[in-house]
mmCIF file of C-alpha atoms in Angstrom:
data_model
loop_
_atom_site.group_PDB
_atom_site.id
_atom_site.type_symbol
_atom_site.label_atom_id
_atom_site.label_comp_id
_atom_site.label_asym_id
_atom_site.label_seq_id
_atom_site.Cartn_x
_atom_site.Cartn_y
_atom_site.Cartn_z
ATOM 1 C CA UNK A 186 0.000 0.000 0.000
ATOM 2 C CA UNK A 187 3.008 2.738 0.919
ATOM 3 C CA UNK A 188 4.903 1.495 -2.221
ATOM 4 C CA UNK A 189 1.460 2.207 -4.430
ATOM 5 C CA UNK A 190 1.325 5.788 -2.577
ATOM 6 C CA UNK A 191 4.628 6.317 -3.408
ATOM 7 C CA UNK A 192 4.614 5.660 -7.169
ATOM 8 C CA UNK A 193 1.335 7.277 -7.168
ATOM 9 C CA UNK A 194 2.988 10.322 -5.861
ATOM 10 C CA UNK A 195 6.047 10.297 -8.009
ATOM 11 C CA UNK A 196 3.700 10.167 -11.054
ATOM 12 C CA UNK A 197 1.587 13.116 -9.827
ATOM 13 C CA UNK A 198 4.772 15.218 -9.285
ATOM 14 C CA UNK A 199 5.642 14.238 -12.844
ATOM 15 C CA UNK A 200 2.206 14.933 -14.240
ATOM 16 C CA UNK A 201 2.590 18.603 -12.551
ATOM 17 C CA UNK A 202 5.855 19.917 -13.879
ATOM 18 C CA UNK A 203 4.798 18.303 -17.041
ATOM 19 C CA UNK A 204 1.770 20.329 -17.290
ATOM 20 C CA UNK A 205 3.803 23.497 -16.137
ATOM 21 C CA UNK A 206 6.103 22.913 -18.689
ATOM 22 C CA UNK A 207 3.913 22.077 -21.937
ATOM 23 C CA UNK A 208 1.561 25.325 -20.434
ATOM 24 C CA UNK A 209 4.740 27.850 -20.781
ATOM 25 C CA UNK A 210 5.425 26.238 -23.967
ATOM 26 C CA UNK A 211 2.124 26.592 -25.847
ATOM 27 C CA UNK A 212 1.223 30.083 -24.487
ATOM 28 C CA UNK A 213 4.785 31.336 -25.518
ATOM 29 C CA UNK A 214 3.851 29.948 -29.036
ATOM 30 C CA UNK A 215 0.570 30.779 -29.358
ATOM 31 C CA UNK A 216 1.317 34.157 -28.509
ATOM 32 C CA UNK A 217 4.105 34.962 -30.927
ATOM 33 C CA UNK A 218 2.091 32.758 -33.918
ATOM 34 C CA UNK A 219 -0.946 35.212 -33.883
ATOM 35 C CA UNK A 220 0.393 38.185 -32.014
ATOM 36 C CA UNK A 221 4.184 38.204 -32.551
ATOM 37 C CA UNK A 222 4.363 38.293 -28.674
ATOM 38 C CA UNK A 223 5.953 35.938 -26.449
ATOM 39 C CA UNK A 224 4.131 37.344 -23.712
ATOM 40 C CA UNK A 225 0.730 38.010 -24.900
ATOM 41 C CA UNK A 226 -1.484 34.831 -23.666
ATOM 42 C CA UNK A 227 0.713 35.429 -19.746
ATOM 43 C CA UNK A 228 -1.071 39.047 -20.000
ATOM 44 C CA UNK A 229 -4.373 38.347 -21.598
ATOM 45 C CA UNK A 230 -5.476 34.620 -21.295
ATOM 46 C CA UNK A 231 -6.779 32.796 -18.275
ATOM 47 C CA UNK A 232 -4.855 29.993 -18.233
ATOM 48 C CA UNK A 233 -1.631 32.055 -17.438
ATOM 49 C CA UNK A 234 -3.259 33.026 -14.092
ATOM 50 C CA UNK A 235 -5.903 30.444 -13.403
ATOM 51 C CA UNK A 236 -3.179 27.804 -13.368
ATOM 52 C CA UNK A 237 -0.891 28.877 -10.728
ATOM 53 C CA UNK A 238 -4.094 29.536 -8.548
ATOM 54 C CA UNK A 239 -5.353 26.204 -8.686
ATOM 55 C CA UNK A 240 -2.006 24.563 -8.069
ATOM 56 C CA UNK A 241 -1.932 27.129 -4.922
ATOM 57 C CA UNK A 242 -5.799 26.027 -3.785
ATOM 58 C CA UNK A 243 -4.740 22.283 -4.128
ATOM 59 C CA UNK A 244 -1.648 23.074 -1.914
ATOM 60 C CA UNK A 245 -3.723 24.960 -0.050
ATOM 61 C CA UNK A 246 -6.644 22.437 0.397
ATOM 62 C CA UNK A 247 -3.848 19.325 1.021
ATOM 63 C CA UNK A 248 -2.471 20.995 4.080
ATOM 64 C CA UNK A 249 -5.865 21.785 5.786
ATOM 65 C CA UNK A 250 -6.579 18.673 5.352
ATOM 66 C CA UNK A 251 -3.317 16.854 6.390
ATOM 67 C CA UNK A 252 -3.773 19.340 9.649
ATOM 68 C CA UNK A 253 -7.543 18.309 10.365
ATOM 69 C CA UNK A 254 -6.022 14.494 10.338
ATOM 70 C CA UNK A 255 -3.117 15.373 13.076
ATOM 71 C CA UNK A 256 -4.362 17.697 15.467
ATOM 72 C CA UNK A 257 -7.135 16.272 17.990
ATOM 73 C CA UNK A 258 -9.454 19.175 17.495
ATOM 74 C CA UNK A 259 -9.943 22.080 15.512
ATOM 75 C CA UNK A 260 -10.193 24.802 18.492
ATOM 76 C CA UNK A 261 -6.188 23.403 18.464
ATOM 77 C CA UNK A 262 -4.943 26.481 17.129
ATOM 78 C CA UNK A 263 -6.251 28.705 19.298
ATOM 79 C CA UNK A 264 -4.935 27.010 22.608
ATOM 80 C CA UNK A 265 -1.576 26.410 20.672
ATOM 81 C CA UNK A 266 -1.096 29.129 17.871
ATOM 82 C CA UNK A 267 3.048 28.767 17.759
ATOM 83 C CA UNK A 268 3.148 24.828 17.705
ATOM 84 C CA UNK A 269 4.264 22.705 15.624
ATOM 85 C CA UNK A 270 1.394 20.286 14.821
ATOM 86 C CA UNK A 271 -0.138 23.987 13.486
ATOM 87 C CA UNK A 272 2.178 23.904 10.809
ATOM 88 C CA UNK A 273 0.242 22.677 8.188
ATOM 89 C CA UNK A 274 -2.232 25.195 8.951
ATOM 90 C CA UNK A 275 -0.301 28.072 8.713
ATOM 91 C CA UNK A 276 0.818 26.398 5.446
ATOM 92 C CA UNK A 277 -2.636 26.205 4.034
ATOM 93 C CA UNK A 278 -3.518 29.795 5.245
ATOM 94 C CA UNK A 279 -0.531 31.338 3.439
ATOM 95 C CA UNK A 280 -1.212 29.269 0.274
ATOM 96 C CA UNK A 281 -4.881 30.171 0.290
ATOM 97 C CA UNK A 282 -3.599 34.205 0.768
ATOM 98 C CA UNK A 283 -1.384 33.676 -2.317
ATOM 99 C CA UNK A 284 -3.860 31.994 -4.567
ATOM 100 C CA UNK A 285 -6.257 35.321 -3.809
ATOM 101 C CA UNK A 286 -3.516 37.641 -4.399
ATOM 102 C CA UNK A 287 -2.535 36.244 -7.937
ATOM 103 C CA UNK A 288 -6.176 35.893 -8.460
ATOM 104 C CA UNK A 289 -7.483 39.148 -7.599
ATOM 105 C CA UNK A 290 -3.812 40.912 -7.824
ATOM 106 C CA UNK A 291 -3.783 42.219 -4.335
ATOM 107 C CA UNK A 292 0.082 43.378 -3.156
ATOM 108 C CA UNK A 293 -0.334 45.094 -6.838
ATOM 109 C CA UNK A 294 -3.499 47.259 -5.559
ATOM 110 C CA UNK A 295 -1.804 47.814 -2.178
ATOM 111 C CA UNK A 296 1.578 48.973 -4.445
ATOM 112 C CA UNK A 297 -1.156 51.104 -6.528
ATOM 113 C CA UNK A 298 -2.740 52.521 -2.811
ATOM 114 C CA UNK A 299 1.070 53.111 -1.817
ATOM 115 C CA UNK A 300 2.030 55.076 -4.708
ATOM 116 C CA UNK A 301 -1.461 56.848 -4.254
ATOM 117 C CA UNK A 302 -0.395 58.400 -0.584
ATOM 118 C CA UNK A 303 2.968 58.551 -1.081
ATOM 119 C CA UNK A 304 1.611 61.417 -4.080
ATOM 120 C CA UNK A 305 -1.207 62.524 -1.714
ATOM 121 C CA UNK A 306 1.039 62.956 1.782
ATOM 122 C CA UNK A 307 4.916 63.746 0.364
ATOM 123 C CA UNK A 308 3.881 64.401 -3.051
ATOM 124 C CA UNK A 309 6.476 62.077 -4.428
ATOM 125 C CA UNK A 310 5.515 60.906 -8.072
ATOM 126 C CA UNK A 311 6.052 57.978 -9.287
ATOM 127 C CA UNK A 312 9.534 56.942 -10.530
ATOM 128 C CA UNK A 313 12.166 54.360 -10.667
ATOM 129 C CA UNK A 314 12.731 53.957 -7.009
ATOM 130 C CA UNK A 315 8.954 53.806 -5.744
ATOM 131 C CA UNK A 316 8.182 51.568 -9.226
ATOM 132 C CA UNK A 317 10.274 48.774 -6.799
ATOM 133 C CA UNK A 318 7.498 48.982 -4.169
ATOM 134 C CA UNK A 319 6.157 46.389 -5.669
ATOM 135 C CA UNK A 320 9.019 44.322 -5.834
ATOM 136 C CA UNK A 321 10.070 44.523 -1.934
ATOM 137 C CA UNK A 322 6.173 43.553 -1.213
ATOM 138 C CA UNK A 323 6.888 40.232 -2.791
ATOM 139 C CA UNK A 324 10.295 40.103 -0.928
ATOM 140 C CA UNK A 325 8.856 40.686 1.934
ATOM 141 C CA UNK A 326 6.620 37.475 1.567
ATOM 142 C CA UNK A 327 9.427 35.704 0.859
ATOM 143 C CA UNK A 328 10.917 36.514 3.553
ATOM 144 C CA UNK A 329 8.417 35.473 5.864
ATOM 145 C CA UNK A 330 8.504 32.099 3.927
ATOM 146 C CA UNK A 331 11.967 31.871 5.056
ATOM 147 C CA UNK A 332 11.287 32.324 8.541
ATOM 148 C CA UNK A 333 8.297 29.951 8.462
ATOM 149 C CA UNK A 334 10.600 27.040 7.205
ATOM 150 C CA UNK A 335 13.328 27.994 9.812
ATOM 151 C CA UNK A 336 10.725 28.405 12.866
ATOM 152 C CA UNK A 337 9.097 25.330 11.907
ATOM 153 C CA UNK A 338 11.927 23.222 11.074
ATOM 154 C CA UNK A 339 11.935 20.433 13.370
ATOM 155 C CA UNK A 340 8.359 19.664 11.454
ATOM 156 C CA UNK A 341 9.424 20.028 7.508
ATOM 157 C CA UNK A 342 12.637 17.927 8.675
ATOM 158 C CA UNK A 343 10.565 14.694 9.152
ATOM 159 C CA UNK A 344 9.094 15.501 5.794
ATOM 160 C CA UNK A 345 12.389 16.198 3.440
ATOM 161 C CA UNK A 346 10.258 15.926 0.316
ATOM 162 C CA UNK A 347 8.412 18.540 1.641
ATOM 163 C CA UNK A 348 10.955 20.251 2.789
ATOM 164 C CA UNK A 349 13.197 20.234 -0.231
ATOM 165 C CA UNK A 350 9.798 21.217 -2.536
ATOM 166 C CA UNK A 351 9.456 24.329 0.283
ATOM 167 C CA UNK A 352 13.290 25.529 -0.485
ATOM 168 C CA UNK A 353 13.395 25.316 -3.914
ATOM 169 C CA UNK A 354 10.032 27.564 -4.396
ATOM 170 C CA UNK A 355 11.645 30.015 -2.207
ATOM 171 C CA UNK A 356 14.654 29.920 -4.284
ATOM 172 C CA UNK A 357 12.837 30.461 -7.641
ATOM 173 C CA UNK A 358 10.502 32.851 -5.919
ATOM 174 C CA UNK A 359 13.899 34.760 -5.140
ATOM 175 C CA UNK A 360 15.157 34.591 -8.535
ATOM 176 C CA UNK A 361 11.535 36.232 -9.778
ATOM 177 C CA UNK A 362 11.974 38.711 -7.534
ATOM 178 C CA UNK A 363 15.241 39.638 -9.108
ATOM 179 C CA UNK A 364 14.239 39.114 -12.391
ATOM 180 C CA UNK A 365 11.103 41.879 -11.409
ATOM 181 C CA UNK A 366 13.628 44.465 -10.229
ATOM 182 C CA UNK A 367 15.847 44.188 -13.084
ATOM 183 C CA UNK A 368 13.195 44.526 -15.609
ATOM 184 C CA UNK A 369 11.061 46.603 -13.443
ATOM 185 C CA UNK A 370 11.781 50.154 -15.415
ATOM 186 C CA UNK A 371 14.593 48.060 -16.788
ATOM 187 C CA UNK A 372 17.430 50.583 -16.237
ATOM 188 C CA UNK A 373 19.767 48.416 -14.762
ATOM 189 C CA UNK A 374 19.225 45.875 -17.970
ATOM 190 C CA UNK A 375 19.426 49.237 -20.287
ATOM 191 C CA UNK A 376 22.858 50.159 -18.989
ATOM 192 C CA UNK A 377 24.249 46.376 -18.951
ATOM 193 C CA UNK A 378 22.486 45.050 -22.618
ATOM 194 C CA UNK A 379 22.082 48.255 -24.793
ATOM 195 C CA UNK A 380 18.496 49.543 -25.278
ATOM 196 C CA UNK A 381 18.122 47.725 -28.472
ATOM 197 C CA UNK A 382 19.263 44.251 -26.906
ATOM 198 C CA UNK A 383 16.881 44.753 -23.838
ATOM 199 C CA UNK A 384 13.927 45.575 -26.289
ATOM 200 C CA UNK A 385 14.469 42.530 -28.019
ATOM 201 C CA UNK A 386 14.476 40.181 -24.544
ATOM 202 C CA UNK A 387 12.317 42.046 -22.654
ATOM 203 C CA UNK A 388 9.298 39.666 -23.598
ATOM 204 C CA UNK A 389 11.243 36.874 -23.197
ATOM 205 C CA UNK A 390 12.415 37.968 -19.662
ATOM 206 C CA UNK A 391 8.784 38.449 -19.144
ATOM 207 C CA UNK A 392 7.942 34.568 -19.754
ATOM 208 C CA UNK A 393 11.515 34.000 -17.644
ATOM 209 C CA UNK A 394 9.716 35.566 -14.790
ATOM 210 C CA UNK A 395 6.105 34.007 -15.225
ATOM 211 C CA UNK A 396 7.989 30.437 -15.636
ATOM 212 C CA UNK A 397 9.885 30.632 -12.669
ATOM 213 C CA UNK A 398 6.477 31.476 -11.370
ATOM 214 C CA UNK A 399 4.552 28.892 -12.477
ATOM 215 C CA UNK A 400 7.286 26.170 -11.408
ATOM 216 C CA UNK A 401 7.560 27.186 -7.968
ATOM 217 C CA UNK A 402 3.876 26.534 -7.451
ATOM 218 C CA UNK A 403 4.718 23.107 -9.038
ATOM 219 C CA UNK A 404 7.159 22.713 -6.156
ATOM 220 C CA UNK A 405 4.487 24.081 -3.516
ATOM 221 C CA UNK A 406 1.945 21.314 -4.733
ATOM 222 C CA UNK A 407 4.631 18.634 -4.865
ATOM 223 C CA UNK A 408 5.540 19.589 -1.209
ATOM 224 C CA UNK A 409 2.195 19.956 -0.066
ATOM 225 C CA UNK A 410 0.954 15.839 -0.982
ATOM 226 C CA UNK A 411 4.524 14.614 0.366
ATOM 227 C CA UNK A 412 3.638 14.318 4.136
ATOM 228 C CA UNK A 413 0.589 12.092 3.086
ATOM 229 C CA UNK A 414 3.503 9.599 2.292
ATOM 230 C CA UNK A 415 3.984 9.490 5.927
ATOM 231 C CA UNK A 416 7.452 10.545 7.976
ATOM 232 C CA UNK A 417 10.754 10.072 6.462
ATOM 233 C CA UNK A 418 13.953 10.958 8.174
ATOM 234 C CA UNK A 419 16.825 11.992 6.034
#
């Protein structure tokens, strides 16, 4: 029964990044075939945004689930907020958070909101340094992530799927991040690749940035099923 799960699980995890990977693939074409745009189906189609969404509800839905199975009741997490049997609820709060905010584009709006007062109380327009708002929202996420994984360590550690699927979103997460600020205004890029050369990759940075996107909720989902498998010490 275990050695069924397991297969099971490594075919799932297969199934996922192959999906991931044929989606980038036929939106990049079908974008430059009828709009000469590597880009255009990321911006304008659904499946672009409706797929990293459900991968984050499915992540999301796993670890309420997996939590509901090993705490004793669900009034658990308000005698014990900090513990660590709670971690899979915390997990399945913050994955539920970031499936609404690529849905409904929410640390956008509150980047919009900043740029709004920051006009309003200091009357400072928008330029090149507040356009990174938006960037160091993400970051900060990410680096909340990191301290999640690190407070709640002893948990992921009898999980190392789980644990390694964690890390390596983060990482890509991190390398979106940077990818955002360099292209974000793109003056950095300007200086280092000519005008002309950035112009030319910009799209394809674009698709660089979704990708890395799109994978790292393949890792979240991937991490999420692994403690189902049951504990496994490195």
């Amino acid at each position: 029964m275990v050695k069924s799960r397991v297969w099971a699980f490594w075919f799932f995890s297969f199934v996922v990044f192959l999906v991931s990977a044929l989606l980038i693939s036929i939106l990049s074409f079908l974008g430059v075939y009828y709009y000469q745009s590597l880009e255009y189906y990321f911006h304008e189609g659904y499946l672009g945004t409706l797929y990293p969404v459900s991968l984050l509800a499915i992540s999301s839905l796993s670890c309420f689930l997996f939590h509901l199975r090993e705490t004793s009741s669900l009034t658990f997490i308000f005698k014990h907020p900090l513990s660590q049997k709670n971690t899979w609820l915390w997990c399945g709060f913050a994955f539920a958070y970031l499936s609404l905010d690529d849905l409904f584009e929410i640390h956008e709006k509150i980047d919009f909101k900043l740029h709004h007062w920051l006009d309003a109380l200091a009357k400072i327009k928008s330029n090149a340094v507040t356009d990174k708002l938006d960037d160091l929202i993400v970051a900060i996420v990410l680096a909340v992530a990191v301290w999640f994984l690190l407070r709640y360590r002893k948990t992921f550690a009898t999980y190392p799927i789980m644990q390694i699927s964690y890390a390596l979103a983060c990482f890509l997460v991190l390398l979106m991040v940077c990818l955002d600020f360099l292209t974000n205004g793109g003056t950095i890029l300007k200086l280092i690749l000519g005008r002309a050369l950035y112009s030319d990759l910009k799209s394809f940075l674009f698709v660089i940035e979704e990708s890395l996107k799109i994978f790292a909720c393949s890792f979240l989902v991937v991490g999420s099923f692994a403690p189902w498998l049951g504990k496994r010490h490195a």
